[in-house]
PDB file of C-alpha atoms in Angstrom:
ATOM      1  CA  UNK A   5       0.030  -0.064  -0.031  1.00 31.00           C
ATOM      2  CA  UNK A   6       1.034   3.609  -0.868  1.00 40.00           C
ATOM      3  CA  UNK A   7       2.700   5.947   1.729  1.00 46.00           C
ATOM      4  CA  UNK A   8       0.149   8.730   2.375  1.00 50.00           C
ATOM      5  CA  UNK A   9       2.631  11.380   1.771  1.00 58.00           C
ATOM      6  CA  UNK A  10       0.762  14.014   2.285  1.00 87.00           C
ATOM      7  CA  UNK A  11       1.598  17.059   4.437  1.00 94.00           C
ATOM      8  CA  UNK A  12       0.730  18.183   7.400  1.00 95.00           C
ATOM      9  CA  UNK A  13       0.549  21.936   8.682  1.00 96.00           C
ATOM     10  CA  UNK A  14       3.338  22.142  11.489  1.00 96.00           C
ATOM     11  CA  UNK A  15       3.672  25.323  13.863  1.00 95.00           C
ATOM     12  CA  UNK A  16       5.634  26.278  16.425  1.00 94.00           C
ATOM     13  CA  UNK A  17       4.527  29.648  18.472  1.00 94.00           C
ATOM     14  CA  UNK A  18       6.526  28.784  21.370  1.00 94.00           C
ATOM     15  CA  UNK A  19       9.713  30.872  19.337  1.00 95.00           C
ATOM     16  CA  UNK A  20      10.048  34.016  18.202  1.00 94.00           C
ATOM     17  CA  UNK A  21       9.556  34.227  15.311  1.00 96.00           C
ATOM     18  CA  UNK A  22       7.453  31.443  14.844  1.00 95.00           C
ATOM     19  CA  UNK A  23       7.859  28.758  12.646  1.00 96.00           C
ATOM     20  CA  UNK A  24       5.124  27.430   9.828  1.00 96.00           C
ATOM     21  CA  UNK A  25       4.995  25.193   7.301  1.00 96.00           C
ATOM     22  CA  UNK A  26       3.848  21.787   5.921  1.00 97.00           C
ATOM     23  CA  UNK A  27       6.083  18.638   7.281  1.00 97.00           C
ATOM     24  CA  UNK A  28       6.702  15.607   5.054  1.00 97.00           C
ATOM     25  CA  UNK A  29       6.949  12.314   7.045  1.00 95.00           C
ATOM     26  CA  UNK A  30       8.848  10.065   5.484  1.00 95.00           C
ATOM     27  CA  UNK A  31       7.188   6.215   5.680  1.00 92.00           C
ATOM     28  CA  UNK A  32      10.301   4.665   6.278  1.00 94.00           C
ATOM     29  CA  UNK A  33      12.795   7.776   8.076  1.00 94.00           C
ATOM     30  CA  UNK A  34      16.573   7.771   7.487  1.00 95.00           C
ATOM     31  CA  UNK A  35      17.161   9.766  10.052  1.00 95.00           C
ATOM     32  CA  UNK A  36      17.589  12.894   8.847  1.00 97.00           C
ATOM     33  CA  UNK A  37      15.728  16.144   8.303  1.00 97.00           C
ATOM     34  CA  UNK A  38      15.875  19.153   6.225  1.00 98.00           C
ATOM     35  CA  UNK A  39      14.121  23.060   6.308  1.00 98.00           C
ATOM     36  CA  UNK A  40      13.327  23.917   2.777  1.00 98.00           C
ATOM     37  CA  UNK A  41      12.590  27.815   2.331  1.00 97.00           C
ATOM     38  CA  UNK A  42      11.644  29.958  -0.753  1.00 96.00           C
ATOM     39  CA  UNK A  43      12.726  32.378  -2.952  1.00 95.00           C
ATOM     40  CA  UNK A  44      11.532  36.544  -2.152  1.00 94.00           C
ATOM     41  CA  UNK A  45       8.588  36.600  -4.689  1.00 90.00           C
ATOM     42  CA  UNK A  46       7.318  33.006  -2.952  1.00 94.00           C
ATOM     43  CA  UNK A  47       5.729  31.012  -0.937  1.00 94.00           C
ATOM     44  CA  UNK A  48       6.415  27.171   0.683  1.00 95.00           C
ATOM     45  CA  UNK A  49       3.975  26.017  -1.898  1.00 94.00           C
ATOM     46  CA  UNK A  50       6.317  26.470  -4.542  1.00 93.00           C
ATOM     47  CA  UNK A  51       6.154  23.734  -7.063  1.00 92.00           C
ATOM     48  CA  UNK A  52      10.244  23.486  -6.843  1.00 94.00           C
ATOM     49  CA  UNK A  53       9.489  23.026  -3.052  1.00 95.00           C
ATOM     50  CA  UNK A  54       6.801  20.750  -3.606  1.00 94.00           C
ATOM     51  CA  UNK A  55       8.753  18.417  -5.982  1.00 93.00           C
ATOM     52  CA  UNK A  56      12.356  18.578  -3.853  1.00 96.00           C
ATOM     53  CA  UNK A  57      10.252  17.407  -0.129  1.00 96.00           C
ATOM     54  CA  UNK A  58       8.433  14.642  -2.401  1.00 94.00           C
ATOM     55  CA  UNK A  59      11.634  13.379  -3.477  1.00 95.00           C
ATOM     56  CA  UNK A  60      13.560  14.005  -0.113  1.00 97.00           C
ATOM     57  CA  UNK A  61      10.303  12.450   2.202  1.00 96.00           C
ATOM     58  CA  UNK A  62      10.191   9.317   0.050  1.00 95.00           C
ATOM     59  CA  UNK A  63      14.033   8.404   0.269  1.00 96.00           C
ATOM     60  CA  UNK A  64      13.763   9.001   4.511  1.00 96.00           C
ATOM     61  CA  UNK A  65      13.903  12.453   4.939  1.00 97.00           C
ATOM     62  CA  UNK A  66      11.688  14.470   7.156  1.00 97.00           C
ATOM     63  CA  UNK A  67      11.163  17.784   5.393  1.00 98.00           C
ATOM     64  CA  UNK A  68       9.532  20.750   6.595  1.00 98.00           C
ATOM     65  CA  UNK A  69       8.870  23.464   4.010  1.00 97.00           C
ATOM     66  CA  UNK A  70       8.128  26.510   5.983  1.00 96.00           C
ATOM     67  CA  UNK A  71       7.491  30.149   5.501  1.00 96.00           C
ATOM     68  CA  UNK A  72      10.172  32.376   6.067  1.00 97.00           C
ATOM     69  CA  UNK A  73       8.812  35.600   8.897  1.00 95.00           C
ATOM     70  CA  UNK A  74       8.313  38.165   6.270  1.00 94.00           C
ATOM     71  CA  UNK A  75       5.783  36.126   4.294  1.00 95.00           C
ATOM     72  CA  UNK A  76       3.931  35.014   7.566  1.00 93.00           C
ATOM     73  CA  UNK A  77       3.452  38.999   8.206  1.00 91.00           C
ATOM     74  CA  UNK A  78       2.496  39.754   4.538  1.00 91.00           C
ATOM     75  CA  UNK A  79       1.297  37.600   1.915  1.00 89.00           C
ATOM     76  CA  UNK A  80       2.762  39.016  -0.917  1.00 90.00           C
ATOM     77  CA  UNK A  81       5.916  40.817  -2.395  1.00 89.00           C
ATOM     78  CA  UNK A  82       9.515  40.956  -1.632  1.00 90.00           C
ATOM     79  CA  UNK A  83      10.892  41.073   1.822  1.00 92.00           C
ATOM     80  CA  UNK A  84      12.253  44.578   3.156  1.00 89.00           C
ATOM     81  CA  UNK A  85      15.704  45.948   3.348  1.00 84.00           C
ATOM     82  CA  UNK A  86      15.111  45.098   7.416  1.00 89.00           C
ATOM     83  CA  UNK A  87      13.504  41.443   7.367  1.00 94.00           C
ATOM     84  CA  UNK A  88      16.730  39.483   6.721  1.00 94.00           C
ATOM     85  CA  UNK A  89      17.750  39.271  10.116  1.00 95.00           C
ATOM     86  CA  UNK A  90      14.440  38.265  11.369  1.00 95.00           C
ATOM     87  CA  UNK A  91      14.166  35.707   8.867  1.00 96.00           C
ATOM     88  CA  UNK A  92      17.964  34.053   9.715  1.00 96.00           C
ATOM     89  CA  UNK A  93      16.420  34.160  13.190  1.00 96.00           C
ATOM     90  CA  UNK A  94      13.272  32.116  11.737  1.00 96.00           C
ATOM     91  CA  UNK A  95      15.605  29.553   9.734  1.00 96.00           C
ATOM     92  CA  UNK A  96      17.554  28.956  13.087  1.00 95.00           C
ATOM     93  CA  UNK A  97      14.187  27.981  14.603  1.00 96.00           C
ATOM     94  CA  UNK A  98      13.098  25.889  11.862  1.00 96.00           C
ATOM     95  CA  UNK A  99      16.283  24.071  11.920  1.00 95.00           C
ATOM     96  CA  UNK A 100      15.486  23.862  15.970  1.00 94.00           C
ATOM     97  CA  UNK A 101      11.909  22.386  15.667  1.00 95.00           C
ATOM     98  CA  UNK A 102      12.553  19.655  13.360  1.00 95.00           C
ATOM     99  CA  UNK A 103      15.692  18.532  15.411  1.00 94.00           C
ATOM    100  CA  UNK A 104      13.466  16.454  17.969  1.00 94.00           C
ATOM    101  CA  UNK A 105      11.639  14.974  14.779  1.00 94.00           C
ATOM    102  CA  UNK A 106      15.375  13.444  13.104  1.00 93.00           C
ATOM    103  CA  UNK A 107      17.814  11.663  15.077  1.00 88.00           C
ATOM    104  CA  UNK A 108      20.588  12.412  12.686  1.00 94.00           C
ATOM    105  CA  UNK A 109      21.882  15.046  10.729  1.00 95.00           C
ATOM    106  CA  UNK A 110      19.714  18.767  10.039  1.00 96.00           C
ATOM    107  CA  UNK A 111      20.004  20.291   6.084  1.00 97.00           C
ATOM    108  CA  UNK A 112      18.955  23.700   4.692  1.00 97.00           C
ATOM    109  CA  UNK A 113      17.584  24.178   1.501  1.00 96.00           C
ATOM    110  CA  UNK A 114      16.918  27.067  -0.331  1.00 97.00           C
ATOM    111  CA  UNK A 115      15.924  28.911  -3.475  1.00 97.00           C
ATOM    112  CA  UNK A 116      17.310  32.335  -3.913  1.00 97.00           C
ATOM    113  CA  UNK A 117      16.580  34.757  -0.990  1.00 96.00           C
ATOM    114  CA  UNK A 118      15.696  31.651   1.300  1.00 97.00           C
ATOM    115  CA  UNK A 119      18.982  30.049   0.306  1.00 97.00           C
ATOM    116  CA  UNK A 120      20.989  33.107   0.963  1.00 97.00           C
ATOM    117  CA  UNK A 121      19.340  33.738   3.855  1.00 97.00           C
ATOM    118  CA  UNK A 122      20.387  30.162   5.090  1.00 97.00           C
ATOM    119  CA  UNK A 123      23.905  30.470   3.903  1.00 96.00           C
ATOM    120  CA  UNK A 124      24.517  34.093   6.196  1.00 95.00           C
ATOM    121  CA  UNK A 125      22.952  31.983   9.271  1.00 95.00           C
ATOM    122  CA  UNK A 126      25.108  29.199   8.733  1.00 94.00           C
ATOM    123  CA  UNK A 127      27.950  31.678   8.293  1.00 93.00           C
ATOM    124  CA  UNK A 128      27.071  33.377  11.256  1.00 91.00           C
ATOM    125  CA  UNK A 129      27.035  30.107  13.407  1.00 84.00           C
ATOM    126  CA  UNK A 130      30.296  29.338  12.824  1.00 73.00           C
ATOM    127  CA  UNK A 131      31.210  32.363  14.163  1.00 63.00           C
ATOM    128  CA  UNK A 132      29.327  31.656  16.938  1.00 63.00           C
ATOM    129  CA  UNK A 133      29.795  27.714  17.346  1.00 58.00           C
ATOM    130  CA  UNK A 134      32.526  28.249  19.847  1.00 47.00           C
ATOM    131  CA  UNK A 135      30.009  29.620  22.080  1.00 51.00           C
ATOM    132  CA  UNK A 136      26.946  27.332  21.489  1.00 52.00           C
ATOM    133  CA  UNK A 137      28.388  24.187  20.776  1.00 48.00           C
ATOM    134  CA  UNK A 138      27.425  21.661  18.532  1.00 57.00           C
ATOM    135  CA  UNK A 139      26.829  22.933  15.041  1.00 74.00           C
ATOM    136  CA  UNK A 140      23.040  22.983  14.211  1.00 83.00           C
ATOM    137  CA  UNK A 141      23.014  22.654  10.313  1.00 92.00           C
ATOM    138  CA  UNK A 142      24.920  19.915   8.684  1.00 94.00           C
ATOM    139  CA  UNK A 143      24.971  21.221   5.155  1.00 96.00           C
ATOM    140  CA  UNK A 144      23.186  23.141   2.479  1.00 97.00           C
ATOM    141  CA  UNK A 145      21.515  23.011   0.051  1.00 98.00           C
ATOM    142  CA  UNK A 146      21.186  26.111  -2.199  1.00 98.00           C
ATOM    143  CA  UNK A 147      19.195  26.797  -5.555  1.00 98.00           C
ATOM    144  CA  UNK A 148      19.296  29.232  -7.694  1.00 97.00           C
ATOM    145  CA  UNK A 149      21.731  31.437  -5.607  1.00 97.00           C
ATOM    146  CA  UNK A 150      21.610  34.976  -5.895  1.00 97.00           C
ATOM    147  CA  UNK A 151      25.015  36.212  -6.531  1.00 96.00           C
ATOM    148  CA  UNK A 152      24.061  39.710  -7.607  1.00 95.00           C
ATOM    149  CA  UNK A 153      21.096  41.435  -8.836  1.00 90.00           C
ATOM    150  CA  UNK A 154      20.374  40.835 -12.555  1.00 93.00           C
ATOM    151  CA  UNK A 155      22.560  43.117 -15.187  1.00 90.00           C
ATOM    152  CA  UNK A 156      24.498  44.216 -11.484  1.00 93.00           C
ATOM    153  CA  UNK A 157      27.672  41.933 -11.919  1.00 91.00           C
ATOM    154  CA  UNK A 158      29.513  44.603  -9.543  1.00 91.00           C
ATOM    155  CA  UNK A 159      26.928  43.849  -6.672  1.00 92.00           C
ATOM    156  CA  UNK A 160      28.708  40.780  -5.271  1.00 92.00           C
ATOM    157  CA  UNK A 161      26.448  39.142  -2.573  1.00 92.00           C
ATOM    158  CA  UNK A 162      29.157  36.788  -1.068  1.00 94.00           C
ATOM    159  CA  UNK A 163      31.066  38.985   2.080  1.00 94.00           C
ATOM    160  CA  UNK A 164      30.041  36.201   4.066  1.00 95.00           C
ATOM    161  CA  UNK A 165      31.308  33.042   2.259  1.00 96.00           C
ATOM    162  CA  UNK A 166      34.505  33.399   3.539  1.00 94.00           C
ATOM    163  CA  UNK A 167      32.925  32.821   7.127  1.00 94.00           C
ATOM    164  CA  UNK A 168      30.860  29.630   5.345  1.00 94.00           C
ATOM    165  CA  UNK A 169      31.861  26.459   7.479  1.00 94.00           C
ATOM    166  CA  UNK A 170      28.947  24.551   6.375  1.00 94.00           C
ATOM    167  CA  UNK A 171      29.232  21.867   3.380  1.00 96.00           C
ATOM    168  CA  UNK A 172      26.859  23.592   0.254  1.00 97.00           C
ATOM    169  CA  UNK A 173      25.867  21.865  -2.416  1.00 98.00           C
ATOM    170  CA  UNK A 174      24.781  24.952  -5.412  1.00 98.00           C
ATOM    171  CA  UNK A 175      22.568  23.659  -7.820  1.00 98.00           C
ATOM    172  CA  UNK A 176      22.417  27.132 -11.068  1.00 97.00           C
ATOM    173  CA  UNK A 177      20.581  27.418 -14.249  1.00 95.00           C
ATOM    174  CA  UNK A 178      22.880  28.310 -16.815  1.00 96.00           C
ATOM    175  CA  UNK A 179      20.783  30.947 -17.637  1.00 96.00           C
ATOM    176  CA  UNK A 180      20.355  32.429 -14.574  1.00 96.00           C
ATOM    177  CA  UNK A 181      20.393  36.424 -14.339  1.00 96.00           C
ATOM    178  CA  UNK A 182      21.330  36.149 -11.257  1.00 96.00           C
ATOM    179  CA  UNK A 183      24.743  34.624 -11.274  1.00 96.00           C
ATOM    180  CA  UNK A 184      26.647  32.746 -14.371  1.00 96.00           C
ATOM    181  CA  UNK A 185      28.154  29.414 -13.706  1.00 97.00           C
ATOM    182  CA  UNK A 186      31.802  31.007 -14.329  1.00 97.00           C
ATOM    183  CA  UNK A 187      30.617  34.070 -11.710  1.00 96.00           C
ATOM    184  CA  UNK A 188      29.354  30.956  -9.257  1.00 97.00           C
ATOM    185  CA  UNK A 189      32.824  28.911  -9.862  1.00 97.00           C
ATOM    186  CA  UNK A 190      34.834  31.518  -9.247  1.00 96.00           C
ATOM    187  CA  UNK A 191      32.646  32.648  -5.883  1.00 97.00           C
ATOM    188  CA  UNK A 192      32.928  28.976  -4.340  1.00 97.00           C
ATOM    189  CA  UNK A 193      36.879  29.779  -4.285  1.00 97.00           C
ATOM    190  CA  UNK A 194      36.018  32.151  -1.598  1.00 97.00           C
ATOM    191  CA  UNK A 195      34.542  29.325   0.152  1.00 97.00           C
ATOM    192  CA  UNK A 196      36.087  26.875   2.988  1.00 95.00           C
ATOM    193  CA  UNK A 197      34.173  24.000   3.582  1.00 95.00           C
ATOM    194  CA  UNK A 198      33.665  21.498   0.968  1.00 96.00           C
ATOM    195  CA  UNK A 199      31.740  22.803  -2.292  1.00 98.00           C
ATOM    196  CA  UNK A 200      29.859  21.538  -5.428  1.00 98.00           C
ATOM    197  CA  UNK A 201      28.312  22.500  -8.390  1.00 98.00           C
ATOM    198  CA  UNK A 202      25.450  20.940 -10.377  1.00 97.00           C
ATOM    199  CA  UNK A 203      24.334  22.833 -13.445  1.00 96.00           C
ATOM    200  CA  UNK A 204      20.857  22.604 -14.901  1.00 94.00           C
ATOM    201  CA  UNK A 205      21.188  23.367 -18.818  1.00 93.00           C
ATOM    202  CA  UNK A 206      19.533  25.734 -20.172  1.00 91.00           C
ATOM    203  CA  UNK A 207      17.499  26.750 -17.231  1.00 92.00           C
ATOM    204  CA  UNK A 208      16.622  30.533 -15.787  1.00 93.00           C
ATOM    205  CA  UNK A 209      16.425  31.897 -12.200  1.00 94.00           C
ATOM    206  CA  UNK A 210      13.260  29.842 -11.507  1.00 92.00           C
ATOM    207  CA  UNK A 211      14.879  25.984 -12.673  1.00 93.00           C
ATOM    208  CA  UNK A 212      12.397  25.346 -14.765  1.00 86.00           C
ATOM    209  CA  UNK A 213       9.628  25.030 -12.487  1.00 84.00           C
ATOM    210  CA  UNK A 214       7.504  27.598 -14.431  1.00 71.00           C
ATOM    211  CA  UNK A 215       7.298  25.283 -17.286  1.00 57.00           C
ATOM    212  CA  UNK A 216       6.387  21.611 -17.281  1.00 56.00           C
ATOM    213  CA  UNK A 217       9.297  20.851 -19.514  1.00 54.00           C
ATOM    214  CA  UNK A 218      12.349  19.606 -17.158  1.00 56.00           C
ATOM    215  CA  UNK A 219      10.125  19.340 -13.535  1.00 70.00           C
ATOM    216  CA  UNK A 220      10.439  15.510 -13.413  1.00 74.00           C
ATOM    217  CA  UNK A 221      14.042  15.119 -14.121  1.00 84.00           C
ATOM    218  CA  UNK A 222      15.451  17.742 -12.018  1.00 91.00           C
ATOM    219  CA  UNK A 223      14.102  16.522  -8.262  1.00 92.00           C
ATOM    220  CA  UNK A 224      15.461  13.328  -8.188  1.00 93.00           C
ATOM    221  CA  UNK A 225      18.738  14.703 -10.033  1.00 94.00           C
ATOM    222  CA  UNK A 226      19.235  16.848  -7.209  1.00 96.00           C
ATOM    223  CA  UNK A 227      18.504  14.327  -4.417  1.00 96.00           C
ATOM    224  CA  UNK A 228      20.754  11.729  -5.660  1.00 96.00           C
ATOM    225  CA  UNK A 229      23.655  14.995  -5.946  1.00 97.00           C
ATOM    226  CA  UNK A 230      22.875  15.647  -2.676  1.00 97.00           C
ATOM    227  CA  UNK A 231      22.906  11.890  -1.206  1.00 97.00           C
ATOM    228  CA  UNK A 232      26.306  11.487  -3.293  1.00 97.00           C
ATOM    229  CA  UNK A 233      27.528  15.185  -1.961  1.00 97.00           C
ATOM    230  CA  UNK A 234      26.647  14.327   1.784  1.00 96.00           C
ATOM    231  CA  UNK A 235      27.431  10.529   2.125  1.00 91.00           C
ATOM    232  CA  UNK A 236      30.736  10.756   4.200  1.00 64.00           C
TER     233      UNK A 236
END
């Protein structure tokens, strides 16, 4: 009998910012968990996140697709200049919230803005690790990392890369206006942790998820690369 993979509403209002999202419980847990977050104009119902959550859950991961705090505050529009710090606090709370559900490793994954804030959080946590104990996050899945605004390659968002000691898998489309493959490859050299880049031929910033073509193939490919990268 197939496992009922319908996600459950998940909230934790005991923390500030709140954690709010949808939880995928695997039929055969592997002990690991991953939090998936959305880009600046989206939410946890983004088709890319849904597809990835289903793929990861089917392989045994407990998966939380969550709305970042700015999205909880307002249903539409991008985050404001003052939202980022609170969004990172929300990410930290989300990772902590699924830790009791997953005895193994906890990962953070995010598309565009969600991935950028996840990487910034991990860079900040690395600096505090000596005070706070073991790292909360074992690895990062960064989808369509927004290296710079479109057509503004001089405005790089890589200052924290020097402090990023969390192993990171980047997934980038070859037609992404927020970063060319060559730019991403150069940026990865700044990161002291282990990194890997998975390129998606012909995809833009949405990794092909605005149209239907290529959707079915991407999630299994990302999952396979993720499992190989974090195998050791």
